[in-house]
Amino acid sequence: MPGKPDVSDDAEDRSGISADRRTFMGTVGAITGASALGGTALADDGDEKTEVGGEGSRTGGDAQNAILVIPDGAGQAHISGARYLKAYQEDSEAFPENVTPDGTTLNVDRADRIGGMSTQPDEPELLITDSGAAGTAMATGTKGYNGVIGGIGSEDDYTPVGTVLEAAHEAGMATGLVTTTRITHATPAAFATHVPDRGMEDEIARQYVENGNVDVLLGSGKRHFDPEERDDGEDMLARAEEQGYHVVETEAELADADDGKLLGLFGSESDRSAHMSYYVDREYVDDTDEPGLVEMTEKAIEVLSDCENGFFLMVESGRVDHQGHSHDNTITHEQLECDEAFGTVLDYAEDDDTPETFAMQVADHETGGMSLGWDAYDMDWAAIDEIRASLEHLDYAIEEAGYDRGATVDVVEAHTGLELTEGEIIDIVGGDLTNVLNKRTQMGWSSDSHTGEEVPSYASGPGAEHFGQYFDNTDVSVGIADALGLEFEPGREIDYEIRN
Ligand code: ZN
Ligand code: MG
Ligand code: ZN
């Protein structure tokens, strides 16, 4: 990573000094004690900043850092789709002959090991997971039920269990969560909070802030921190500042942020979903001041790499899943952005001047039963490349136009590059834009929800050897903890305060 000092060459050198100072916080130290853990120092501009990292001191593993990238809902077709889109964009003349290992490559191709992960939850007779159970399994090393965050049992009989992120914090490492969804959404929440139901997003926000054990939190979802919008009226924005977080809300503020604890809550208040924008809307449609996933990833690494004990970072491309649910062709653009973020991670991990870093990309499950091909042998990748607004954006624009025929045609043609046929116009005005676009591109979908297929994984650096085969989602945190040399017991039950 350019411009970052080498914080360490050798984890063992640093660890010797303070083996006896080691304070594993045990179970709930994190709740009440964590706010005091970060030290303070003066930033370059003279402002007080809160340093990242916990107060423990690692003995160190083979890897100094670990970065886990999760494209939520990405199966093999999503990866292939990103590859074909990139190949088309790089050289449309050579396409599709350039879709070979000698042609266009993705960043996932740089990984040392490729494997496949099973994703089923702890649900009798169910093979298919939601993101809560999936994130929980990946973060805690033990399986939970659908809808759970950071625990096991059932909604009525819930037991919180510790996560690999918490273990990293307790060992003195810096930690971070980055996502394009609300930061209170299931995947990031499963790494650092504990609630029986993923819908308890106000409480998830409160836990992040009160625990203070995630140094960098970047995503959306200000509504769950804002006293005006929280059910309990508590001001989690002010509380976050008291806890040493610098709160930023725009791309420019993120770029300007000094090192130290950081809470980024992006996306305008008028956002329909309160998630960040889809990649295509952010890039081509909306006049947005949101950062992209790559910029958030770069900033998180820059801040977290200040910690001499190393860092754990989870980066989620969280809206791939949403586009799988809605059968949106621009899922390929979203997945390609995720691949760029993974490239940023690998650039850091592979740099000779940075410490040994484990890096991995793996989804939590597949969404949509996406297929490359519907009922013909040829797909239209020129059309897929040209569709540069999300279905969500187009649907709202059509609705805003009152399904007026002329306005609808204008909106769709302007954002897709298509010349619509009479039949297509009738279908679109009748509310069937999704089908029209998929028929054009020949992208196929077999589910409105998640599917049970195993998902592809890509791992590099020390610890990658755990992921070069077929493995289970509960193996992710165990392998990461091993690479980092963390004390980590999968499924360790913890005492924990949960409010409503
Ligand atoms: Zn998911
Ligand atoms: Mg997610
Ligand atoms: Zn989903």
Short mmCIF file of C-alpha atoms and ligand atoms in Angstrom, two decimals:
data_model
loop_
_atom_site.label_atom_id
_atom_site.label_comp_id
_atom_site.label_asym_id
_atom_site.label_seq_id
_atom_site.Cartn_x
_atom_site.Cartn_y
_atom_site.Cartn_z
CA MET A 1 0.00 0.00 0.00
CA PRO A 2 1.63 3.24 -1.07
CA GLY A 3 2.54 5.72 1.58
CA LYS A 4 2.13 3.41 4.54
CA PRO A 5 5.08 2.76 6.80
CA ASP A 6 6.11 -0.79 7.44
CA VAL A 7 4.62 -1.35 10.84
CA SER A 8 6.31 -4.65 11.45
CA ASP A 9 8.45 -7.33 9.94
CA ASP A 10 8.20 -9.84 12.69
CA ALA A 11 5.34 -10.42 15.04
CA GLU A 12 7.56 -12.25 17.51
CA ASP A 13 9.82 -9.30 18.22
CA ARG A 14 7.00 -7.23 19.55
CA SER A 15 5.26 -9.88 21.51
CA GLY A 16 8.02 -10.64 23.99
CA ILE A 17 7.73 -7.39 25.84
CA SER A 18 4.36 -7.81 27.27
CA ALA A 19 3.41 -11.42 27.59
CA ASP A 20 2.61 -10.78 31.24
CA ARG A 21 0.61 -7.68 30.43
CA ARG A 22 -1.70 -9.71 28.32
CA THR A 23 -5.25 -9.04 29.27
CA PHE A 24 -7.66 -11.24 27.52
CA MET A 25 -10.82 -9.46 28.42
CA GLY A 26 -12.62 -12.70 28.88
CA THR A 27 -16.21 -12.62 28.12
CA VAL A 28 -17.75 -9.26 28.39
CA GLY A 29 -14.86 -7.02 29.06
CA ALA A 30 -15.60 -5.72 25.66
CA ILE A 31 -18.91 -4.31 26.73
CA THR A 32 -17.94 -1.99 29.45
CA GLY A 33 -14.19 -1.84 29.23
CA ALA A 34 -13.41 -1.46 25.60
CA SER A 35 -13.93 2.25 25.39
CA ALA A 36 -10.98 2.79 27.65
CA LEU A 37 -8.73 0.50 25.66
CA GLY A 38 -7.71 2.76 22.84
CA GLY A 39 -4.95 5.16 23.73
CA THR A 40 -5.06 8.77 22.72
CA ALA A 41 -2.40 10.79 20.99
CA LEU A 42 -2.11 14.00 19.07
CA ALA A 43 -2.71 13.85 15.35
CA ASP A 44 -0.64 15.89 12.92
CA ASP A 45 -3.15 18.71 13.07
CA GLY A 46 -2.99 18.83 16.85
CA ASP A 47 -6.41 17.29 17.39
CA GLU A 48 -6.67 14.45 19.81
CA LYS A 49 -7.10 11.14 18.06
CA THR A 50 -7.88 7.73 19.39
CA GLU A 51 -5.42 5.07 18.41
CA VAL A 52 -6.66 1.83 16.96
CA GLY A 53 -6.22 -1.57 18.56
CA GLY A 54 -6.93 -3.24 21.88
CA GLU A 55 -4.67 -3.43 24.90
CA GLY A 56 -3.64 -7.06 24.64
CA SER A 57 -0.39 -8.12 23.05
CA ARG A 58 -0.17 -10.97 20.62
CA THR A 59 2.33 -13.75 20.62
CA GLY A 60 1.81 -13.67 16.86
CA GLY A 61 1.04 -16.20 14.18
CA ASP A 62 2.36 -16.69 10.67
CA ALA A 63 0.21 -13.80 9.52
CA GLN A 64 0.31 -10.37 11.10
CA ASN A 65 -3.01 -9.30 9.53
CA ALA A 66 -6.11 -10.94 8.07
CA ILE A 67 -8.57 -9.49 5.58
CA LEU A 68 -11.77 -11.29 4.65
CA VAL A 69 -13.77 -10.09 1.65
CA ILE A 70 -17.39 -11.27 1.44
CA PRO A 71 -19.44 -10.68 -1.71
CA ASP A 72 -22.84 -11.41 -0.16
CA GLY A 73 -24.70 -13.90 -2.31
CA ALA A 74 -21.98 -14.59 -4.90
CA GLY A 75 -21.83 -18.07 -6.39
CA GLN A 76 -19.72 -19.25 -9.30
CA ALA A 77 -21.92 -17.56 -11.93
CA HIS A 78 -21.35 -14.20 -10.23
CA ILE A 79 -17.57 -14.63 -10.50
CA SER A 80 -17.82 -15.78 -14.12
CA GLY A 81 -20.20 -12.92 -14.88
CA ALA A 82 -17.71 -10.38 -13.54
CA ARG A 83 -15.02 -12.04 -15.63
CA TYR A 84 -17.06 -11.84 -18.85
CA LEU A 85 -18.01 -8.23 -18.22
CA LYS A 86 -14.38 -7.30 -17.59
CA ALA A 87 -13.26 -9.18 -20.71
CA TYR A 88 -15.90 -7.39 -22.76
CA GLN A 89 -14.96 -4.00 -21.33
CA GLU A 90 -11.24 -4.55 -21.82
CA ASP A 91 -11.49 -5.69 -25.43
CA SER A 92 -14.93 -6.01 -26.98
CA GLU A 93 -13.36 -6.92 -30.35
CA ALA A 94 -11.54 -9.90 -28.89
CA PHE A 95 -14.55 -10.96 -26.79
CA PRO A 96 -15.38 -13.79 -26.10
CA GLU A 97 -12.08 -15.33 -27.22
CA ASN A 98 -10.36 -13.36 -24.46
CA VAL A 99 -12.30 -15.26 -21.81
CA THR A 100 -9.45 -17.67 -21.10
CA PRO A 101 -6.71 -17.83 -18.47
CA ASP A 102 -4.41 -16.18 -21.04
CA GLY A 103 -6.88 -13.36 -21.63
CA THR A 104 -8.65 -11.15 -19.12
CA THR A 105 -8.04 -12.07 -15.52
CA LEU A 106 -9.78 -11.18 -12.29
CA ASN A 107 -8.07 -10.41 -9.02
CA VAL A 108 -9.43 -13.63 -7.56
CA ASP A 109 -7.17 -15.40 -10.07
CA ARG A 110 -4.19 -14.10 -8.09
CA ALA A 111 -5.15 -16.15 -5.03
CA ASP A 112 -2.86 -18.99 -3.93
CA ARG A 113 -5.67 -21.42 -3.15
CA ILE A 114 -9.13 -21.93 -4.58
CA GLY A 115 -11.70 -23.92 -2.64
CA GLY A 116 -15.40 -24.34 -2.08
CA MET A 117 -17.42 -23.66 1.06
CA SER A 118 -20.55 -25.33 2.38
CA THR A 119 -23.08 -22.88 3.76
CA GLN A 120 -25.95 -24.69 5.45
CA PRO A 121 -27.28 -23.24 8.73
CA ASP A 122 -28.20 -24.91 12.01
CA GLU A 123 -31.78 -25.53 10.93
CA PRO A 124 -33.30 -28.97 10.94
CA GLU A 125 -34.12 -30.08 7.41
CA LEU A 126 -32.99 -26.80 5.86
CA LEU A 127 -30.05 -26.58 3.53
CA ILE A 128 -30.29 -22.89 2.78
CA THR A 129 -28.92 -20.14 4.98
CA ASP A 130 -29.75 -16.50 5.50
CA SER A 131 -26.96 -13.95 5.92
CA GLY A 132 -27.29 -13.85 9.70
CA ALA A 133 -26.67 -17.55 10.20
CA ALA A 134 -24.01 -17.52 7.49
CA GLY A 135 -22.13 -14.56 8.93
CA THR A 136 -22.42 -16.04 12.40
CA ALA A 137 -20.94 -19.36 11.26
CA MET A 138 -18.06 -17.61 9.51
CA ALA A 139 -17.38 -15.27 12.45
CA THR A 140 -17.84 -17.62 15.41
CA GLY A 141 -16.90 -21.06 14.09
CA THR A 142 -20.23 -22.53 15.08
CA LYS A 143 -23.55 -22.68 13.29
CA GLY A 144 -26.57 -20.63 14.25
CA TYR A 145 -30.18 -20.51 13.10
CA ASN A 146 -31.49 -18.34 10.27
CA GLY A 147 -31.86 -14.76 11.45
CA VAL A 148 -29.32 -15.02 14.29
CA ILE A 149 -26.45 -12.62 14.91
CA GLY A 150 -23.41 -13.85 16.81
CA GLY A 151 -25.10 -16.61 18.75
CA ILE A 152 -26.63 -20.08 18.83
CA GLY A 153 -29.82 -21.79 19.97
CA SER A 154 -33.09 -20.22 18.89
CA GLU A 155 -34.75 -16.83 19.00
CA ASP A 156 -36.42 -17.75 22.29
CA ASP A 157 -33.38 -19.48 23.75
CA TYR A 158 -30.45 -17.49 22.49
CA THR A 159 -26.86 -17.79 23.66
CA PRO A 160 -24.23 -15.33 22.39
CA VAL A 161 -20.88 -16.77 21.31
CA GLY A 162 -17.55 -15.03 20.74
CA THR A 163 -16.26 -14.03 17.30
CA VAL A 164 -12.85 -14.03 15.67
CA LEU A 165 -12.99 -10.23 15.49
CA GLU A 166 -13.50 -10.05 19.26
CA ALA A 167 -10.60 -12.46 19.77
CA ALA A 168 -8.44 -10.24 17.57
CA HIS A 169 -9.40 -7.16 19.58
CA GLU A 170 -8.74 -8.93 22.86
CA ALA A 171 -5.27 -9.83 21.58
CA GLY A 172 -4.52 -6.17 20.94
CA MET A 173 -5.17 -6.13 17.21
CA ALA A 174 -7.00 -3.37 15.40
CA THR A 175 -10.30 -4.39 13.80
CA GLY A 176 -12.53 -3.11 11.03
CA LEU A 177 -15.83 -3.75 9.24
CA VAL A 178 -16.58 -2.27 5.83
CA THR A 179 -19.78 -2.78 3.85
CA THR A 180 -21.97 -1.23 1.17
CA THR A 181 -25.09 -2.07 3.20
CA ARG A 182 -26.13 -0.57 6.49
CA ILE A 183 -23.30 -1.28 8.92
CA THR A 184 -26.02 -2.71 11.17
CA HIS A 185 -26.96 -5.30 8.52
CA ALA A 186 -26.51 -9.01 9.18
CA THR A 187 -23.09 -9.75 7.70
CA PRO A 188 -20.99 -7.10 9.46
CA ALA A 189 -23.11 -7.34 12.61
CA ALA A 190 -22.34 -11.05 12.97
CA PHE A 191 -18.64 -10.28 13.47
CA ALA A 192 -18.99 -7.93 16.42
CA THR A 193 -22.48 -7.89 17.91
CA HIS A 194 -24.90 -10.35 19.47
CA VAL A 195 -28.67 -10.30 19.08
CA PRO A 196 -31.25 -13.08 18.68
CA ASP A 197 -32.83 -11.40 15.64
CA ARG A 198 -31.02 -9.59 12.83
CA GLY A 199 -33.82 -7.02 12.70
CA MET A 200 -32.64 -5.46 15.98
CA GLU A 201 -30.51 -2.91 14.15
CA ASP A 202 -30.86 -0.11 16.71
CA GLU A 203 -29.42 -2.47 19.30
CA ILE A 204 -26.68 -3.59 16.92
CA ALA A 205 -25.68 0.07 16.49
CA ARG A 206 -25.70 0.57 20.25
CA GLN A 207 -23.48 -2.47 20.77
CA TYR A 208 -20.94 -1.30 18.17
CA VAL A 209 -20.69 2.09 19.85
CA GLU A 210 -20.76 1.00 23.49
CA ASN A 211 -18.33 -1.89 22.95
CA GLY A 212 -15.98 0.25 20.89
CA ASN A 213 -14.06 -2.85 19.87
CA VAL A 214 -14.34 -2.24 16.12
CA ASP A 215 -11.90 0.54 15.28
CA VAL A 216 -13.13 1.21 11.76
CA LEU A 217 -16.82 0.92 10.85
CA LEU A 218 -17.69 2.04 7.31
CA GLY A 219 -21.05 1.59 5.62
CA SER A 220 -24.52 3.06 5.71
CA GLY A 221 -27.37 3.08 8.20
CA LYS A 222 -27.15 6.42 10.00
CA ARG A 223 -30.81 6.01 10.94
CA HIS A 224 -29.85 3.45 13.57
CA PHE A 225 -27.43 5.87 15.25
CA ASP A 226 -29.46 9.06 14.93
CA PRO A 227 -31.52 9.97 18.04
CA GLU A 228 -34.28 11.31 15.79
CA GLU A 229 -34.75 7.91 14.22
CA ARG A 230 -33.84 5.45 16.95
CA ASP A 231 -36.78 4.03 18.88
CA ASP A 232 -35.13 4.79 22.21
CA GLY A 233 -34.08 8.30 21.17
CA GLU A 234 -30.49 7.71 22.30
CA ASP A 235 -27.83 9.65 20.46
CA MET A 236 -25.39 7.04 19.23
CA LEU A 237 -23.60 9.60 17.05
CA ALA A 238 -22.64 11.70 20.06
CA ARG A 239 -21.87 8.56 22.02
CA ALA A 240 -19.57 7.36 19.24
CA GLU A 241 -17.63 10.61 19.42
CA GLU A 242 -17.32 10.23 23.18
CA GLN A 243 -15.92 6.76 22.51
CA GLY A 244 -13.18 8.26 20.35
CA TYR A 245 -14.70 7.75 16.92
CA HIS A 246 -14.32 10.34 14.21
CA VAL A 247 -17.70 10.30 12.42
CA VAL A 248 -17.68 10.94 8.66
CA GLU A 249 -20.58 11.01 6.20
CA THR A 250 -19.14 11.78 2.76
CA GLU A 251 -16.42 10.60 0.42
CA ALA A 252 -14.49 13.84 1.01
CA GLU A 253 -14.72 13.54 4.79
CA LEU A 254 -13.50 9.97 4.57
CA ALA A 255 -10.53 11.00 2.44
CA ASP A 256 -9.63 13.75 4.91
CA ALA A 257 -9.98 11.63 8.04
CA ASP A 258 -6.87 11.31 10.15
CA ASP A 259 -5.78 7.98 11.43
CA GLY A 260 -7.61 6.77 14.51
CA LYS A 261 -11.01 5.26 15.20
CA LEU A 262 -13.46 5.93 12.41
CA LEU A 263 -17.24 5.58 11.98
CA GLY A 264 -18.42 6.22 8.41
CA LEU A 265 -22.17 6.45 7.78
CA PHE A 266 -22.68 7.20 4.11
CA GLY A 267 -25.69 7.61 1.85
CA SER A 268 -28.27 10.34 1.85
CA GLU A 269 -31.22 10.28 4.19
CA SER A 270 -33.58 10.01 1.27
CA ASP A 271 -32.10 6.68 0.21
CA ARG A 272 -34.94 4.24 -0.22
CA SER A 273 -33.17 1.32 1.39
CA ALA A 274 -30.81 3.25 3.66
CA HIS A 275 -28.07 1.13 2.10
CA MET A 276 -25.32 2.69 0.02
CA SER A 277 -25.99 3.07 -3.69
CA TYR A 278 -25.44 0.26 -6.13
CA TYR A 279 -22.16 0.58 -8.02
CA VAL A 280 -23.80 1.53 -11.34
CA ASP A 281 -26.04 4.14 -9.71
CA ARG A 282 -23.10 5.63 -7.82
CA GLU A 283 -20.91 5.70 -10.92
CA TYR A 284 -23.32 6.61 -13.70
CA VAL A 285 -26.62 7.92 -12.35
CA ASP A 286 -26.77 9.51 -8.94
CA ASP A 287 -25.05 12.69 -7.93
CA THR A 288 -23.75 11.02 -4.81
CA ASP A 289 -21.11 11.93 -2.28
CA GLU A 290 -20.62 8.32 -1.19
CA PRO A 291 -17.23 6.64 -1.42
CA GLY A 292 -16.87 3.38 -3.33
CA LEU A 293 -15.97 -0.02 -1.90
CA VAL A 294 -12.37 0.29 -3.09
CA GLU A 295 -11.89 3.66 -1.41
CA MET A 296 -13.41 2.39 1.83
CA THR A 297 -11.14 -0.66 1.72
CA GLU A 298 -8.05 1.46 1.12
CA LYS A 299 -8.92 3.80 3.98
CA ALA A 300 -9.63 0.95 6.38
CA ILE A 301 -6.27 -0.67 5.62
CA GLU A 302 -4.50 2.68 5.95
CA VAL A 303 -5.99 3.32 9.40
CA LEU A 304 -5.80 -0.22 10.77
CA SER A 305 -2.23 -0.84 9.64
CA ASP A 306 -1.09 1.71 12.22
CA CYS A 307 -1.59 -0.91 14.91
CA GLU A 308 1.63 -2.67 15.79
CA ASN A 309 -0.31 -5.76 16.87
CA GLY A 310 -1.75 -6.19 13.37
CA PHE A 311 -5.34 -6.04 12.25
CA PHE A 312 -8.41 -8.02 11.25
CA LEU A 313 -10.67 -6.50 8.59
CA MET A 314 -13.88 -7.77 7.01
CA VAL A 315 -14.96 -6.07 3.77
CA GLU A 316 -18.43 -6.85 2.42
CA SER A 317 -19.77 -6.15 -1.05
CA GLY A 318 -23.17 -6.44 0.51
CA ARG A 319 -25.51 -5.53 -2.30
CA VAL A 320 -24.58 -8.31 -4.72
CA ASP A 321 -27.17 -10.23 -2.71
CA HIS A 322 -29.83 -7.59 -3.29
CA GLN A 323 -29.28 -7.71 -7.03
CA GLY A 324 -29.50 -11.50 -6.91
CA HIS A 325 -32.89 -11.20 -5.21
CA SER A 326 -34.10 -8.70 -7.81
CA HIS A 327 -32.54 -10.47 -10.85
CA ASP A 328 -30.61 -7.40 -11.90
CA ASN A 329 -28.05 -7.70 -14.71
CA THR A 330 -25.93 -4.98 -13.12
CA ILE A 331 -24.97 -7.55 -10.50
CA THR A 332 -22.00 -8.18 -12.80
CA HIS A 333 -20.84 -4.58 -12.35
CA GLU A 334 -21.28 -4.89 -8.59
CA GLN A 335 -19.28 -8.13 -8.49
CA LEU A 336 -16.55 -6.53 -10.57
CA GLU A 337 -16.29 -3.72 -8.00
CA CYS A 338 -15.87 -6.39 -5.33
CA ASP A 339 -13.08 -7.94 -7.38
CA GLU A 340 -11.37 -4.54 -7.54
CA ALA A 341 -11.62 -4.28 -3.74
CA PHE A 342 -10.10 -7.76 -3.42
CA GLY A 343 -7.33 -6.54 -5.74
CA THR A 344 -6.69 -3.65 -3.35
CA VAL A 345 -6.46 -6.16 -0.52
CA LEU A 346 -4.03 -8.37 -2.46
CA ASP A 347 -1.91 -5.36 -3.46
CA TYR A 348 -1.43 -4.68 0.25
CA ALA A 349 -0.93 -8.34 1.18
CA GLU A 350 1.59 -9.01 -1.57
CA ASP A 351 3.64 -5.84 -1.03
CA ASP A 352 7.15 -6.72 0.17
CA ASP A 353 7.06 -3.72 2.49
CA THR A 354 3.95 -4.76 4.39
CA PRO A 355 3.64 -7.47 7.06
CA GLU A 356 2.49 -10.98 6.22
CA THR A 357 -1.21 -10.79 5.52
CA PHE A 358 -3.82 -13.49 5.05
CA ALA A 359 -6.39 -12.49 2.42
CA MET A 360 -9.54 -14.30 1.40
CA GLN A 361 -12.65 -13.76 -0.68
CA VAL A 362 -15.63 -16.00 -0.11
CA ALA A 363 -19.39 -15.44 -0.21
CA ASP A 364 -21.76 -16.38 2.59
CA HIS A 365 -24.14 -18.21 0.18
CA GLU A 366 -25.45 -17.87 -3.36
CA THR A 367 -28.49 -15.72 -4.18
CA GLY A 368 -30.81 -15.91 -7.16
CA GLY A 369 -29.73 -19.18 -8.71
CA MET A 370 -27.99 -16.97 -11.25
CA SER A 371 -27.08 -18.57 -14.55
CA LEU A 372 -25.10 -17.39 -17.55
CA GLY A 373 -27.57 -18.31 -20.23
CA TRP A 374 -31.33 -18.63 -20.12
CA ASP A 375 -32.84 -20.42 -23.10
CA ALA A 376 -30.25 -19.78 -25.80
CA TYR A 377 -26.53 -20.26 -26.35
CA ASP A 378 -25.60 -16.61 -26.70
CA MET A 379 -25.70 -13.90 -24.08
CA ASP A 380 -25.59 -10.21 -24.97
CA TRP A 381 -22.62 -8.82 -23.05
CA ALA A 382 -22.73 -5.55 -24.97
CA ALA A 383 -26.19 -5.03 -23.48
CA ILE A 384 -25.04 -6.07 -20.00
CA ASP A 385 -22.20 -3.58 -20.24
CA GLU A 386 -24.57 -0.85 -21.40
CA ILE A 387 -27.13 -1.27 -18.61
CA ARG A 388 -25.83 1.39 -16.27
CA ALA A 389 -28.59 1.89 -13.75
CA SER A 390 -29.94 -0.58 -11.23
CA LEU A 391 -33.37 -2.12 -11.61
CA GLU A 392 -34.26 -0.35 -8.38
CA HIS A 393 -33.36 3.01 -9.91
CA LEU A 394 -35.24 2.29 -13.14
CA ASP A 395 -38.32 0.95 -11.36
CA TYR A 396 -38.58 4.07 -9.21
CA ALA A 397 -38.00 6.35 -12.19
CA ILE A 398 -40.80 4.60 -14.09
CA GLU A 399 -43.05 4.81 -11.06
CA GLU A 400 -42.23 8.51 -10.68
CA ALA A 401 -43.18 8.98 -14.33
CA GLY A 402 -46.56 7.47 -13.50
CA TYR A 403 -45.95 4.63 -15.97
CA ASP A 404 -46.33 7.16 -18.73
CA ARG A 405 -45.36 5.42 -21.93
CA GLY A 406 -43.11 8.09 -23.42
CA ALA A 407 -41.33 8.87 -20.16
CA THR A 408 -40.83 5.19 -19.44
CA VAL A 409 -39.24 4.55 -22.82
CA ASP A 410 -36.97 7.57 -22.31
CA VAL A 411 -35.85 6.42 -18.87
CA VAL A 412 -35.11 2.85 -19.90
CA GLU A 413 -33.43 3.66 -23.20
CA ALA A 414 -31.28 6.37 -21.64
CA HIS A 415 -29.90 4.05 -18.99
CA THR A 416 -29.64 0.79 -20.93
CA GLY A 417 -28.62 1.77 -24.44
CA LEU A 418 -31.42 -0.48 -25.75
CA GLU A 419 -33.84 0.36 -28.50
CA LEU A 420 -37.03 -1.12 -27.19
CA THR A 421 -39.46 -3.05 -29.35
CA GLU A 422 -43.20 -2.40 -29.21
CA GLY A 423 -43.73 -5.65 -27.32
CA GLU A 424 -41.04 -4.75 -24.80
CA ILE A 425 -42.56 -1.33 -24.21
CA ILE A 426 -45.92 -2.91 -23.47
CA ASP A 427 -44.29 -5.34 -21.03
CA ILE A 428 -42.32 -2.59 -19.28
CA VAL A 429 -45.28 -0.25 -18.90
CA GLY A 430 -47.11 -3.30 -17.58
CA GLY A 431 -44.48 -3.61 -14.85
CA ASP A 432 -42.21 -6.31 -16.25
CA LEU A 433 -38.92 -4.53 -16.85
CA THR A 434 -36.91 -7.28 -15.14
CA ASN A 435 -38.06 -9.93 -17.56
CA VAL A 436 -37.52 -7.71 -20.58
CA LEU A 437 -33.92 -6.99 -19.64
CA ASN A 438 -33.08 -10.59 -18.79
CA LYS A 439 -34.59 -11.82 -22.06
CA ARG A 440 -32.39 -9.37 -23.92
CA THR A 441 -29.21 -10.32 -22.11
CA GLN A 442 -30.07 -14.00 -21.60
CA MET A 443 -29.10 -13.93 -17.96
CA GLY A 444 -31.05 -16.57 -16.08
CA TRP A 445 -32.37 -16.89 -12.54
CA SER A 446 -33.90 -19.86 -10.77
CA SER A 447 -34.68 -18.42 -7.33
CA ASP A 448 -36.00 -15.22 -5.79
CA SER A 449 -34.06 -16.08 -2.68
CA HIS A 450 -30.86 -17.78 -1.54
CA THR A 451 -29.76 -21.18 -2.84
CA GLY A 452 -27.89 -24.07 -1.27
CA GLU A 453 -24.92 -24.44 -3.60
CA GLU A 454 -21.38 -24.35 -2.26
CA VAL A 455 -19.63 -21.05 -2.92
CA PRO A 456 -16.16 -20.52 -4.40
CA SER A 457 -13.37 -19.21 -2.18
CA TYR A 458 -10.01 -17.61 -2.94
CA ALA A 459 -7.26 -17.37 -0.33
CA SER A 460 -3.70 -16.06 -0.22
CA GLY A 461 -0.89 -15.69 2.30
CA PRO A 462 -0.16 -17.56 5.54
CA GLY A 463 -3.27 -19.58 6.43
CA ALA A 464 -4.43 -20.03 2.83
CA GLU A 465 -3.54 -23.72 3.15
CA HIS A 466 -6.70 -24.16 5.25
CA PHE A 467 -8.87 -23.20 2.31
CA GLY A 468 -7.58 -25.08 -0.72
CA GLN A 469 -10.32 -27.67 -0.73
CA TYR A 470 -13.96 -28.18 0.20
CA PHE A 471 -14.53 -26.73 3.67
CA ASP A 472 -17.36 -25.57 5.91
CA ASN A 473 -18.35 -21.99 6.73
CA THR A 474 -17.46 -22.71 10.38
CA ASP A 475 -13.85 -23.29 9.29
CA VAL A 476 -13.35 -19.65 8.22
CA SER A 477 -12.77 -18.08 11.64
CA VAL A 478 -10.83 -21.11 12.84
CA GLY A 479 -8.43 -20.86 9.90
CA ILE A 480 -8.06 -17.10 10.33
CA ALA A 481 -7.41 -17.46 14.07
CA ASP A 482 -4.78 -20.10 13.32
CA ALA A 483 -3.08 -17.89 10.75
CA LEU A 484 -3.03 -15.00 13.25
CA GLY A 485 -1.99 -17.17 16.21
CA LEU A 486 -5.08 -16.12 18.18
CA GLU A 487 -6.55 -17.99 21.09
CA PHE A 488 -9.95 -18.80 19.70
CA GLU A 489 -12.46 -21.39 20.77
CA PRO A 490 -15.28 -21.87 18.25
CA GLY A 491 -18.67 -21.53 19.84
CA ARG A 492 -17.37 -20.10 23.14
CA GLU A 493 -20.43 -18.91 25.04
CA ILE A 494 -20.15 -15.43 26.49
CA ASP A 495 -22.04 -13.31 28.99
CA TYR A 496 -23.34 -10.32 27.20
CA GLU A 497 -25.75 -7.50 27.78
CA ILE A 498 -28.48 -7.28 25.16
CA ARG A 499 -31.15 -4.60 25.28
CA ASN A 500 -34.24 -4.46 23.18
ZN ZN B 1 -25.92 -13.14 2.56
MG MG B 2 -24.75 -9.12 3.91
ZN ZN B 3 -30.27 -12.22 0.57
#
